[in-house]
Structure formats: structure tokens, C-alpha cells
Amino acid sequence: MKLGAVIITMGNRPAELRALLDSVAKQDGDRIEVVVVGNGSPVPDVPAGVRTVELPENLGIPGGRNVGIEAFGPSGADVDALLFLDDDGLLPLTDTAELCRQAFGADPKLGIISFRIADPDTGVTQRRHVPRLRAADPLRSSRVTTFLGGANAVRTRVIAEVGPLPGDFFYAHEETDLAWRALDAGWLIDYRADMVLNHPTTAPSRHAVYHRMVARNRVWLARRNLPAPLVPVYLGVWLLLTLLRKPSGPALKAWFAGFREGWSTPCGPRRPMKWRTVWRLTRLGRPPII
């Protein structure tokens, strides 16, 4: 199985990027071809053999990753699977790529693998980095309904079949959009605790656009993918959860602005999932209202 890797960068973490590229080069098995996408910025110096693409403007996380996919041919067809890795991450183990090859080879319906993200100093995995509701034990691998954007592997046949990441999302929930479409097409998603990406512990709210885009994209996600009766239920649950978390006044104002924007702007093509997919998500422990 031939693997490629897509890394997007803003060019502001050259040392971390170089360390990540070195960790990819040290992976066991066949060489992984790497494409680094400068998302509206020049790409720092990279080792020989690493391809680069420099975009004139920042297309956001899904847009930048989609450009990286196409660098491997239409829908990434030049390789069998692509690793998507944050530019300030690091693969601490050398067998991660080989474990991916084995997992995809053993299960032809496995479409996406979500890696475990761990702090490089403490080894702690944040609860939000475990893509399931029962997240108390991050060392337990399981079948899941979504995946982590900057630490995963995707079979390129999935992208060819269901389409790329939703570029208009720019930031937040693009992984769940792809995951739901993949699951609706019959693919499986696994969370693997033994495939690790080291990444510094951060808060998602560090991004200035976090609250607005989380809310806007949540609405878009529902409008694009859920059967009509579930759209108000899903969004009502998330509205309640947001209020229970008691965000600050400015954060709540930004959240409601994004929520309104999600209803008033185009969300892209609507392809509601089948009801059997809803039941499948429910059996996996995360019905698409939570």
C-alpha cells in the first residue's frame, strides 16, 4: 500500500515543520511521499524530495488540505492512502505508517483512521482529542463516527467516492462532514490509540474565528447532511450545550452571529444521510443529534 502525506503550513513554525518531516522520513517501510502546502504563505526550507505548493491566499484548513490531495492526482489517486498531519505535530514512533498499511490492508471497508494526539511533555491526551462520547480512556481503540483533522489517515478511494473536505468551512467541523459522508457510503472509521501524533496541548479557542465558525459550520453540517427532522434536534442540542458551558459575553455574541450566518448563507450541496446511517451512528454510540 502506497502512502502519501499532506501537511499545510502558514510558514510560521519552521523548526516544528522540519521535525515533523524528519519523523515522517523515519517511518518504517516504503518511503512516504510528502506534499507541504503553504496556505497563503511561503513554505520554509524543506528536505530534498519533499514537494511544495504555495498558495497566494489562505484557503483555510480544508481548502489547503484539498490542494494537497490533488497534488497526488485527482482525489489523490497516485497513492492508496494519505496521512494528514499538523505542521507542529510529530510522529514519535517509527511504526505508525506500517500500522496504517496493515490496518487498511486487513479491512477493505476501513476508510479513515484517527490517530491519538498526545502532549509531547506530559503524554496526556485531551478529552476533546478522543473522537467519541466515552472519552475517559484515550488508550482504548475503537470504531468511531468522526476523526481528528490533523492526525489521521484517509484511504483515497473514500475521497474519490464521497468527495473532498468542504472547502467553504475554512475551519471547524470539516472532518465530521467528511466522516458522515464516508459512513453513509458504507466506509468505517477507527480510532487507534497505538498510532500517536505528539502535539502541544492547546485550546481551540486560541483561533480568533473559533466561536463564529464553530457555530456557522455546525449549522452547515446539519443542513448538508442530516435528514430534515433531525436538523432542528441536532442544532437545539448544541445550542443548549453551548449555553450550559457559560461562554463569555463576547464569545456568546460571536457564537450567535455564526449561528445566524449558518442559516442565512449557502451551505453547499445537501445530501441527507440515509436513516440506516443514522441507526448505524446510534449503534456506534453517537447518534447524530449529539
PDB file of C-alpha atoms in Angstrom:
ATOM      1  CA  MET A   1       0.000   0.000   0.000  1.00  0.00           C
ATOM      2  CA  LYS A   2       1.435   3.337  -1.104  1.00  0.00           C
ATOM      3  CA  LEU A   3       1.161   6.204   1.370  1.00  0.00           C
ATOM      4  CA  GLY A   4       1.440   9.943   0.914  1.00  0.00           C
ATOM      5  CA  ALA A   5       1.309  12.773   3.429  1.00  0.00           C
ATOM      6  CA  VAL A   6      -0.263  16.236   3.260  1.00  0.00           C
ATOM      7  CA  ILE A   7       0.937  18.980   5.598  1.00  0.00           C
ATOM      8  CA  ILE A   8      -0.364  22.545   5.456  1.00  0.00           C
ATOM      9  CA  THR A   9       1.606  25.392   6.977  1.00  0.00           C
ATOM     10  CA  MET A  10       1.397  29.131   7.491  1.00  0.00           C
ATOM     11  CA  GLY A  11       5.188  29.237   7.378  1.00  0.00           C
ATOM     12  CA  ASN A  12       5.469  30.394  10.997  1.00  0.00           C
ATOM     13  CA  ARG A  13       6.734  27.136  12.569  1.00  0.00           C
ATOM     14  CA  PRO A  14       9.783  26.161  10.502  1.00  0.00           C
ATOM     15  CA  ALA A  15      11.533  24.214  13.269  1.00  0.00           C
ATOM     16  CA  GLU A  16       8.415  22.211  14.134  1.00  0.00           C
ATOM     17  CA  LEU A  17       7.731  21.546  10.459  1.00  0.00           C
ATOM     18  CA  ARG A  18      11.250  20.268   9.918  1.00  0.00           C
ATOM     19  CA  ALA A  19      10.980  17.962  12.938  1.00  0.00           C
ATOM     20  CA  LEU A  20       7.680  16.583  11.629  1.00  0.00           C
ATOM     21  CA  LEU A  21       9.140  15.959   8.186  1.00  0.00           C
ATOM     22  CA  ASP A  22      12.090  14.165   9.751  1.00  0.00           C
ATOM     23  CA  SER A  23       9.708  11.942  11.739  1.00  0.00           C
ATOM     24  CA  VAL A  24       7.794  11.072   8.557  1.00  0.00           C
ATOM     25  CA  ALA A  25      11.054  10.215   6.787  1.00  0.00           C
ATOM     26  CA  LYS A  26      11.985   7.838   9.637  1.00  0.00           C
ATOM     27  CA  GLN A  27       8.828   5.736   9.275  1.00  0.00           C
ATOM     28  CA  ASP A  28       9.351   2.019   8.714  1.00  0.00           C
ATOM     29  CA  GLY A  29       8.585   0.535   5.305  1.00  0.00           C
ATOM     30  CA  ASP A  30       8.423   2.198   1.917  1.00  0.00           C
ATOM     31  CA  ARG A  31       9.143   5.901   1.589  1.00  0.00           C
ATOM     32  CA  ILE A  32       6.184   8.234   2.121  1.00  0.00           C
ATOM     33  CA  GLU A  33       5.889  10.960  -0.489  1.00  0.00           C
ATOM     34  CA  VAL A  34       5.150  14.294   1.200  1.00  0.00           C
ATOM     35  CA  VAL A  35       3.490  17.471  -0.060  1.00  0.00           C
ATOM     36  CA  VAL A  36       3.713  20.644   2.050  1.00  0.00           C
ATOM     37  CA  VAL A  37       1.145  23.318   1.194  1.00  0.00           C
ATOM     38  CA  GLY A  38       1.961  26.922   2.056  1.00  0.00           C
ATOM     39  CA  ASN A  39      -1.506  28.233   2.889  1.00  0.00           C
ATOM     40  CA  GLY A  40      -1.162  31.836   1.773  1.00  0.00           C
ATOM     41  CA  SER A  41       2.500  31.941   2.766  1.00  0.00           C
ATOM     42  CA  PRO A  42       5.902  30.769   1.517  1.00  0.00           C
ATOM     43  CA  VAL A  43       6.985  27.289   2.578  1.00  0.00           C
ATOM     44  CA  PRO A  44      10.089  27.219   4.799  1.00  0.00           C
ATOM     45  CA  ASP A  45      13.102  25.198   3.704  1.00  0.00           C
ATOM     46  CA  VAL A  46      12.251  21.502   3.493  1.00  0.00           C
ATOM     47  CA  PRO A  47      14.398  18.417   2.875  1.00  0.00           C
ATOM     48  CA  ALA A  48      15.164  17.260  -0.640  1.00  0.00           C
ATOM     49  CA  GLY A  49      12.383  15.146  -2.108  1.00  0.00           C
ATOM     50  CA  VAL A  50       9.567  16.949  -0.284  1.00  0.00           C
ATOM     51  CA  ARG A  51       7.216  18.631  -2.747  1.00  0.00           C
ATOM     52  CA  THR A  52       5.782  22.072  -2.013  1.00  0.00           C
ATOM     53  CA  VAL A  53       2.791  24.092  -3.193  1.00  0.00           C
ATOM     54  CA  GLU A  54       2.495  27.771  -2.307  1.00  0.00           C
ATOM     55  CA  LEU A  55      -0.988  29.291  -2.415  1.00  0.00           C
ATOM     56  CA  PRO A  56      -1.424  33.041  -2.971  1.00  0.00           C
ATOM     57  CA  GLU A  57      -4.101  33.203  -0.263  1.00  0.00           C
ATOM     58  CA  ASN A  58      -5.115  31.269   2.839  1.00  0.00           C
ATOM     59  CA  LEU A  59      -7.827  28.816   1.798  1.00  0.00           C
ATOM     60  CA  GLY A  60      -8.399  27.594   5.340  1.00  0.00           C
ATOM     61  CA  ILE A  61      -7.665  24.145   6.706  1.00  0.00           C
ATOM     62  CA  PRO A  62      -9.950  22.065   4.446  1.00  0.00           C
ATOM     63  CA  GLY A  63      -9.144  24.154   1.366  1.00  0.00           C
ATOM     64  CA  GLY A  64      -5.410  23.811   1.912  1.00  0.00           C
ATOM     65  CA  ARG A  65      -5.689  20.078   2.509  1.00  0.00           C
ATOM     66  CA  ASN A  66      -7.774  19.653  -0.633  1.00  0.00           C
ATOM     67  CA  VAL A  67      -4.977  21.282  -2.648  1.00  0.00           C
ATOM     68  CA  GLY A  68      -2.568  18.804  -1.078  1.00  0.00           C
ATOM     69  CA  ILE A  69      -4.832  15.916  -2.045  1.00  0.00           C
ATOM     70  CA  GLU A  70      -4.919  16.995  -5.673  1.00  0.00           C
ATOM     71  CA  ALA A  71      -1.104  17.206  -5.698  1.00  0.00           C
ATOM     72  CA  PHE A  72      -1.285  13.388  -5.646  1.00  0.00           C
ATOM     73  CA  GLY A  73      -3.512  13.265  -8.721  1.00  0.00           C
ATOM     74  CA  PRO A  74      -7.316  13.502  -8.953  1.00  0.00           C
ATOM     75  CA  SER A  75      -8.686  12.712  -5.471  1.00  0.00           C
ATOM     76  CA  GLY A  76      -5.169  11.590  -4.504  1.00  0.00           C
ATOM     77  CA  ALA A  77      -5.268   8.643  -6.918  1.00  0.00           C
ATOM     78  CA  ASP A  78      -1.471   8.337  -7.126  1.00  0.00           C
ATOM     79  CA  VAL A  79      -1.417   6.820  -3.629  1.00  0.00           C
ATOM     80  CA  ASP A  80      -3.643   4.400  -1.712  1.00  0.00           C
ATOM     81  CA  ALA A  81      -3.969   6.476   1.459  1.00  0.00           C
ATOM     82  CA  LEU A  82      -2.962   9.926   2.678  1.00  0.00           C
ATOM     83  CA  LEU A  83      -1.736  10.990   6.108  1.00  0.00           C
ATOM     84  CA  PHE A  84      -2.923  14.443   7.201  1.00  0.00           C
ATOM     85  CA  LEU A  85      -0.620  15.876   9.861  1.00  0.00           C
ATOM     86  CA  ASP A  86      -0.496  19.224  11.701  1.00  0.00           C
ATOM     87  CA  ASP A  87       2.725  21.101  10.987  1.00  0.00           C
ATOM     88  CA  ASP A  88       3.508  21.426  14.715  1.00  0.00           C
ATOM     89  CA  GLY A  89       2.962  17.727  15.332  1.00  0.00           C
ATOM     90  CA  LEU A  90       5.486  14.892  15.424  1.00  0.00           C
ATOM     91  CA  LEU A  91       5.295  11.134  14.891  1.00  0.00           C
ATOM     92  CA  PRO A  92       7.244   9.795  17.916  1.00  0.00           C
ATOM     93  CA  LEU A  93       7.065   6.156  16.819  1.00  0.00           C
ATOM     94  CA  THR A  94       8.511   4.764  13.598  1.00  0.00           C
ATOM     95  CA  ASP A  95       5.841   2.108  13.019  1.00  0.00           C
ATOM     96  CA  THR A  96       2.813   4.392  12.564  1.00  0.00           C
ATOM     97  CA  ALA A  97       2.827   4.254   8.781  1.00  0.00           C
ATOM     98  CA  GLU A  98       3.298   0.488   8.786  1.00  0.00           C
ATOM     99  CA  LEU A  99       0.378   0.110  11.214  1.00  0.00           C
ATOM    100  CA  CYS A 100      -1.734   2.154   8.792  1.00  0.00           C
ATOM    101  CA  ARG A 101      -0.799  -0.121   5.902  1.00  0.00           C
ATOM    102  CA  GLN A 102      -1.662  -3.186   7.961  1.00  0.00           C
ATOM    103  CA  ALA A 103      -4.999  -1.770   9.125  1.00  0.00           C
ATOM    104  CA  PHE A 104      -6.134  -0.738   5.665  1.00  0.00           C
ATOM    105  CA  GLY A 105      -4.903  -3.999   4.181  1.00  0.00           C
ATOM    106  CA  ALA A 106      -6.732  -6.117   6.749  1.00  0.00           C
ATOM    107  CA  ASP A 107     -10.120  -4.398   6.332  1.00  0.00           C
ATOM    108  CA  PRO A 108     -11.149  -3.261   2.846  1.00  0.00           C
ATOM    109  CA  LYS A 109     -14.064  -1.245   4.292  1.00  0.00           C
ATOM    110  CA  LEU A 110     -11.875   0.733   6.663  1.00  0.00           C
ATOM    111  CA  GLY A 111     -11.791   4.208   5.157  1.00  0.00           C
ATOM    112  CA  ILE A 112     -10.350   6.508   7.832  1.00  0.00           C
ATOM    113  CA  ILE A 113      -8.012   6.094  10.807  1.00  0.00           C
ATOM    114  CA  SER A 114      -7.897   8.691  13.561  1.00  0.00           C
ATOM    115  CA  PHE A 115      -4.608   8.847  15.485  1.00  0.00           C
ATOM    116  CA  ARG A 116      -4.229   9.557  19.202  1.00  0.00           C
ATOM    117  CA  ILE A 117      -2.900  13.045  19.933  1.00  0.00           C
ATOM    118  CA  ALA A 118      -0.639  13.270  22.992  1.00  0.00           C
ATOM    119  CA  ASP A 119       1.212  16.153  24.598  1.00  0.00           C
ATOM    120  CA  PRO A 120       4.950  15.622  23.975  1.00  0.00           C
ATOM    121  CA  ASP A 121       5.916  16.606  27.537  1.00  0.00           C
ATOM    122  CA  THR A 122       3.182  15.008  29.655  1.00  0.00           C
ATOM    123  CA  GLY A 123       1.889  12.274  27.347  1.00  0.00           C
ATOM    124  CA  VAL A 124      -1.647  13.403  28.182  1.00  0.00           C
ATOM    125  CA  THR A 125      -4.375  13.114  25.556  1.00  0.00           C
ATOM    126  CA  GLN A 126      -7.027  15.825  25.892  1.00  0.00           C
ATOM    127  CA  ARG A 127     -10.592  14.559  26.165  1.00  0.00           C
ATOM    128  CA  ARG A 128     -11.599  16.554  23.077  1.00  0.00           C
ATOM    129  CA  HIS A 129      -9.000  14.635  21.077  1.00  0.00           C
ATOM    130  CA  VAL A 130     -10.775  11.312  21.598  1.00  0.00           C
ATOM    131  CA  PRO A 131     -13.435  11.212  18.846  1.00  0.00           C
ATOM    132  CA  ARG A 132     -16.225   9.535  20.819  1.00  0.00           C
ATOM    133  CA  LEU A 133     -18.564  10.406  23.696  1.00  0.00           C
ATOM    134  CA  ARG A 134     -16.996   7.888  26.089  1.00  0.00           C
ATOM    135  CA  ALA A 135     -13.580   9.518  26.108  1.00  0.00           C
ATOM    136  CA  ALA A 136     -12.365   8.773  29.637  1.00  0.00           C
ATOM    137  CA  ASP A 137      -9.841   6.188  28.424  1.00  0.00           C
ATOM    138  CA  PRO A 138      -7.845   7.579  25.475  1.00  0.00           C
ATOM    139  CA  LEU A 139      -5.736   4.408  25.377  1.00  0.00           C
ATOM    140  CA  ARG A 140      -8.732   2.340  24.228  1.00  0.00           C
ATOM    141  CA  SER A 141      -9.012   1.948  20.465  1.00  0.00           C
ATOM    142  CA  SER A 142     -12.494   1.707  18.992  1.00  0.00           C
ATOM    143  CA  ARG A 143     -14.704   2.191  15.988  1.00  0.00           C
ATOM    144  CA  VAL A 144     -15.876   5.821  15.880  1.00  0.00           C
ATOM    145  CA  THR A 145     -18.054   8.238  13.907  1.00  0.00           C
ATOM    146  CA  THR A 146     -15.601  11.073  13.257  1.00  0.00           C
ATOM    147  CA  PHE A 147     -11.846  11.730  13.298  1.00  0.00           C
ATOM    148  CA  LEU A 148      -9.166  14.258  14.213  1.00  0.00           C
ATOM    149  CA  GLY A 149      -8.251  16.639  11.407  1.00  0.00           C
ATOM    150  CA  GLY A 150      -4.509  16.997  11.946  1.00  0.00           C
ATOM    151  CA  ALA A 151      -3.706  13.398  12.853  1.00  0.00           C
ATOM    152  CA  ASN A 152      -5.287  10.853  10.570  1.00  0.00           C
ATOM    153  CA  ALA A 153      -5.025   8.651   7.506  1.00  0.00           C
ATOM    154  CA  VAL A 154      -7.680   8.513   4.783  1.00  0.00           C
ATOM    155  CA  ARG A 155      -7.976   5.923   2.041  1.00  0.00           C
ATOM    156  CA  THR A 156      -8.042   7.883  -1.213  1.00  0.00           C
ATOM    157  CA  ARG A 157     -10.899   5.762  -2.544  1.00  0.00           C
ATOM    158  CA  VAL A 158     -13.058   7.423   0.111  1.00  0.00           C
ATOM    159  CA  ILE A 159     -12.244  10.861  -1.294  1.00  0.00           C
ATOM    160  CA  ALA A 160     -12.875   9.673  -4.844  1.00  0.00           C
ATOM    161  CA  GLU A 161     -16.251   8.251  -3.833  1.00  0.00           C
ATOM    162  CA  VAL A 162     -17.700  10.883  -1.490  1.00  0.00           C
ATOM    163  CA  GLY A 163     -15.716  13.995  -2.403  1.00  0.00           C
ATOM    164  CA  PRO A 164     -13.093  16.113  -0.634  1.00  0.00           C
ATOM    165  CA  LEU A 165     -13.275  18.144   2.550  1.00  0.00           C
ATOM    166  CA  PRO A 166     -15.804  21.030   2.437  1.00  0.00           C
ATOM    167  CA  GLY A 167     -13.541  23.928   1.500  1.00  0.00           C
ATOM    168  CA  ASP A 168     -16.049  26.648   2.396  1.00  0.00           C
ATOM    169  CA  PHE A 169     -15.953  25.573   6.056  1.00  0.00           C
ATOM    170  CA  PHE A 170     -12.454  27.145   6.298  1.00  0.00           C
ATOM    171  CA  TYR A 171     -12.060  25.974   9.914  1.00  0.00           C
ATOM    172  CA  ALA A 172     -14.057  23.605  12.188  1.00  0.00           C
ATOM    173  CA  HIS A 173     -16.243  20.528  11.623  1.00  0.00           C
ATOM    174  CA  GLU A 174     -14.864  19.727   8.173  1.00  0.00           C
ATOM    175  CA  GLU A 175     -13.740  16.323   9.454  1.00  0.00           C
ATOM    176  CA  THR A 176     -17.228  15.393  10.669  1.00  0.00           C
ATOM    177  CA  ASP A 177     -18.712  16.427   7.332  1.00  0.00           C
ATOM    178  CA  LEU A 178     -16.362  14.056   5.507  1.00  0.00           C
ATOM    179  CA  ALA A 179     -16.849  11.357   8.149  1.00  0.00           C
ATOM    180  CA  TRP A 180     -20.637  11.406   7.843  1.00  0.00           C
ATOM    181  CA  ARG A 181     -20.456  11.195   4.059  1.00  0.00           C
ATOM    182  CA  ALA A 182     -17.987   8.313   4.286  1.00  0.00           C
ATOM    183  CA  LEU A 183     -20.129   6.426   6.795  1.00  0.00           C
ATOM    184  CA  ASP A 184     -23.202   6.972   4.642  1.00  0.00           C
ATOM    185  CA  ALA A 185     -21.300   5.366   1.751  1.00  0.00           C
ATOM    186  CA  GLY A 186     -20.526   2.296   3.868  1.00  0.00           C
ATOM    187  CA  TRP A 187     -16.982   3.087   4.995  1.00  0.00           C
ATOM    188  CA  LEU A 188     -15.694   2.535   8.549  1.00  0.00           C
ATOM    189  CA  ILE A 189     -13.666   4.821  10.829  1.00  0.00           C
ATOM    190  CA  ASP A 190     -11.311   3.627  13.573  1.00  0.00           C
ATOM    191  CA  TYR A 191      -9.660   5.476  16.433  1.00  0.00           C
ATOM    192  CA  ARG A 192      -6.262   3.882  17.058  1.00  0.00           C
ATOM    193  CA  ALA A 193      -4.598   4.637  20.383  1.00  0.00           C
ATOM    194  CA  ASP A 194      -1.362   2.999  19.229  1.00  0.00           C
ATOM    195  CA  MET A 195      -0.905   5.455  16.351  1.00  0.00           C
ATOM    196  CA  VAL A 196       0.340   8.604  18.059  1.00  0.00           C
ATOM    197  CA  LEU A 197       0.957  12.180  16.989  1.00  0.00           C
ATOM    198  CA  ASN A 198       2.718  14.340  19.559  1.00  0.00           C
ATOM    199  CA  HIS A 199       1.199  17.824  19.651  1.00  0.00           C
ATOM    200  CA  PRO A 200       1.446  20.595  22.269  1.00  0.00           C
ATOM    201  CA  THR A 201      -1.651  20.966  24.429  1.00  0.00           C
ATOM    202  CA  THR A 202      -3.677  23.906  23.130  1.00  0.00           C
ATOM    203  CA  ALA A 203      -7.187  25.332  23.418  1.00  0.00           C
ATOM    204  CA  PRO A 204      -9.220  25.503  20.192  1.00  0.00           C
ATOM    205  CA  SER A 205     -10.476  28.949  21.217  1.00  0.00           C
ATOM    206  CA  ARG A 206      -6.977  30.304  20.546  1.00  0.00           C
ATOM    207  CA  HIS A 207      -8.204  30.937  16.988  1.00  0.00           C
ATOM    208  CA  ALA A 208      -9.877  34.352  16.695  1.00  0.00           C
ATOM    209  CA  VAL A 209     -12.593  32.945  14.426  1.00  0.00           C
ATOM    210  CA  TYR A 210     -13.287  29.920  16.639  1.00  0.00           C
ATOM    211  CA  HIS A 211     -16.685  30.750  18.138  1.00  0.00           C
ATOM    212  CA  ARG A 212     -18.202  32.150  14.940  1.00  0.00           C
ATOM    213  CA  MET A 213     -17.034  29.364  12.657  1.00  0.00           C
ATOM    214  CA  VAL A 214     -17.842  26.572  15.111  1.00  0.00           C
ATOM    215  CA  ALA A 215     -21.448  27.808  15.206  1.00  0.00           C
ATOM    216  CA  ARG A 216     -21.765  28.583  11.497  1.00  0.00           C
ATOM    217  CA  ASN A 217     -20.261  25.290  10.399  1.00  0.00           C
ATOM    218  CA  ARG A 218     -22.377  23.348  12.886  1.00  0.00           C
ATOM    219  CA  VAL A 219     -25.466  24.687  11.100  1.00  0.00           C
ATOM    220  CA  TRP A 220     -23.963  23.991   7.687  1.00  0.00           C
ATOM    221  CA  LEU A 221     -23.042  20.471   8.776  1.00  0.00           C
ATOM    222  CA  ALA A 222     -26.626  19.732   9.787  1.00  0.00           C
ATOM    223  CA  ARG A 223     -28.197  21.377   6.735  1.00  0.00           C
ATOM    224  CA  ARG A 224     -25.896  19.447   4.384  1.00  0.00           C
ATOM    225  CA  ASN A 225     -26.024  16.002   5.928  1.00  0.00           C
ATOM    226  CA  LEU A 226     -28.931  15.280   8.277  1.00  0.00           C
ATOM    227  CA  PRO A 227     -32.453  14.115   7.450  1.00  0.00           C
ATOM    228  CA  ALA A 228     -34.798  17.118   7.789  1.00  0.00           C
ATOM    229  CA  PRO A 229     -36.439  16.023  11.090  1.00  0.00           C
ATOM    230  CA  LEU A 230     -33.038  15.776  12.803  1.00  0.00           C
ATOM    231  CA  VAL A 231     -31.741  19.209  11.806  1.00  0.00           C
ATOM    232  CA  PRO A 232     -33.608  21.197  14.498  1.00  0.00           C
ATOM    233  CA  VAL A 233     -32.978  18.482  17.098  1.00  0.00           C
ATOM    234  CA  TYR A 234     -29.230  18.416  16.453  1.00  0.00           C
ATOM    235  CA  LEU A 235     -28.895  22.204  16.467  1.00  0.00           C
ATOM    236  CA  GLY A 236     -31.163  22.560  19.505  1.00  0.00           C
ATOM    237  CA  VAL A 237     -28.973  20.155  21.469  1.00  0.00           C
ATOM    238  CA  TRP A 238     -25.834  22.096  20.545  1.00  0.00           C
ATOM    239  CA  LEU A 239     -27.469  25.417  21.418  1.00  0.00           C
ATOM    240  CA  LEU A 240     -28.319  24.045  24.868  1.00  0.00           C
ATOM    241  CA  LEU A 241     -24.815  22.614  25.374  1.00  0.00           C
ATOM    242  CA  THR A 242     -23.265  25.931  24.381  1.00  0.00           C
ATOM    243  CA  LEU A 243     -25.363  27.824  26.917  1.00  0.00           C
ATOM    244  CA  LEU A 244     -24.592  25.283  29.651  1.00  0.00           C
ATOM    245  CA  ARG A 245     -20.867  25.845  29.101  1.00  0.00           C
ATOM    246  CA  LYS A 246     -21.389  29.531  30.029  1.00  0.00           C
ATOM    247  CA  PRO A 247     -19.083  31.183  27.489  1.00  0.00           C
ATOM    248  CA  SER A 248     -18.078  34.798  27.977  1.00  0.00           C
ATOM    249  CA  GLY A 249     -20.277  37.566  26.630  1.00  0.00           C
ATOM    250  CA  PRO A 250     -18.112  38.289  23.562  1.00  0.00           C
ATOM    251  CA  ALA A 251     -17.746  34.551  22.824  1.00  0.00           C
ATOM    252  CA  LEU A 252     -21.505  34.018  23.041  1.00  0.00           C
ATOM    253  CA  LYS A 253     -22.132  37.034  20.814  1.00  0.00           C
ATOM    254  CA  ALA A 254     -19.720  35.630  18.204  1.00  0.00           C
ATOM    255  CA  TRP A 255     -21.352  32.197  18.515  1.00  0.00           C
ATOM    256  CA  PHE A 256     -24.850  33.549  17.848  1.00  0.00           C
ATOM    257  CA  ALA A 257     -23.534  35.603  14.922  1.00  0.00           C
ATOM    258  CA  GLY A 258     -22.114  32.423  13.433  1.00  0.00           C
ATOM    259  CA  PHE A 259     -25.340  30.525  14.147  1.00  0.00           C
ATOM    260  CA  ARG A 260     -27.340  33.142  12.215  1.00  0.00           C
ATOM    261  CA  GLU A 261     -24.778  33.101   9.420  1.00  0.00           C
ATOM    262  CA  GLY A 262     -25.151  29.338   9.113  1.00  0.00           C
ATOM    263  CA  TRP A 263     -28.851  29.724   8.344  1.00  0.00           C
ATOM    264  CA  SER A 264     -28.561  32.768   6.059  1.00  0.00           C
ATOM    265  CA  THR A 265     -25.702  31.655   3.801  1.00  0.00           C
ATOM    266  CA  PRO A 266     -25.371  28.768   1.311  1.00  0.00           C
ATOM    267  CA  CYS A 267     -24.122  25.566   2.928  1.00  0.00           C
ATOM    268  CA  GLY A 268     -23.176  23.709  -0.267  1.00  0.00           C
ATOM    269  CA  PRO A 269     -24.934  20.673  -1.727  1.00  0.00           C
ATOM    270  CA  ARG A 270     -27.448  18.940   0.522  1.00  0.00           C
ATOM    271  CA  ARG A 271     -27.138  15.143   0.592  1.00  0.00           C
ATOM    272  CA  PRO A 272     -29.007  13.898   3.685  1.00  0.00           C
ATOM    273  CA  MET A 273     -27.712  10.639   5.089  1.00  0.00           C
ATOM    274  CA  LYS A 274     -29.844   7.513   4.951  1.00  0.00           C
ATOM    275  CA  TRP A 275     -31.851   6.576   8.036  1.00  0.00           C
ATOM    276  CA  ARG A 276     -29.878   3.352   8.243  1.00  0.00           C
ATOM    277  CA  THR A 277     -26.763   5.518   8.636  1.00  0.00           C
ATOM    278  CA  VAL A 278     -28.480   7.353  11.486  1.00  0.00           C
ATOM    279  CA  TRP A 279     -29.110   3.988  13.131  1.00  0.00           C
ATOM    280  CA  ARG A 280     -25.523   2.918  12.460  1.00  0.00           C
ATOM    281  CA  LEU A 281     -24.194   6.073  14.137  1.00  0.00           C
ATOM    282  CA  THR A 282     -26.501   5.428  17.067  1.00  0.00           C
ATOM    283  CA  ARG A 283     -25.245   1.851  17.451  1.00  0.00           C
ATOM    284  CA  LEU A 284     -21.683   3.187  17.448  1.00  0.00           C
ATOM    285  CA  GLY A 285     -22.576   5.319  20.460  1.00  0.00           C
ATOM    286  CA  ARG A 286     -23.036   8.732  18.875  1.00  0.00           C
ATOM    287  CA  PRO A 287     -26.461   9.371  17.342  1.00  0.00           C
ATOM    288  CA  PRO A 288     -26.278  12.404  15.009  1.00  0.00           C
ATOM    289  CA  ILE A 289     -28.031  14.702  17.459  1.00  0.00           C
ATOM    290  CA  ILE A 290     -25.048  14.958  19.846  1.00  0.00           C
TER     291      ILE A 290
END
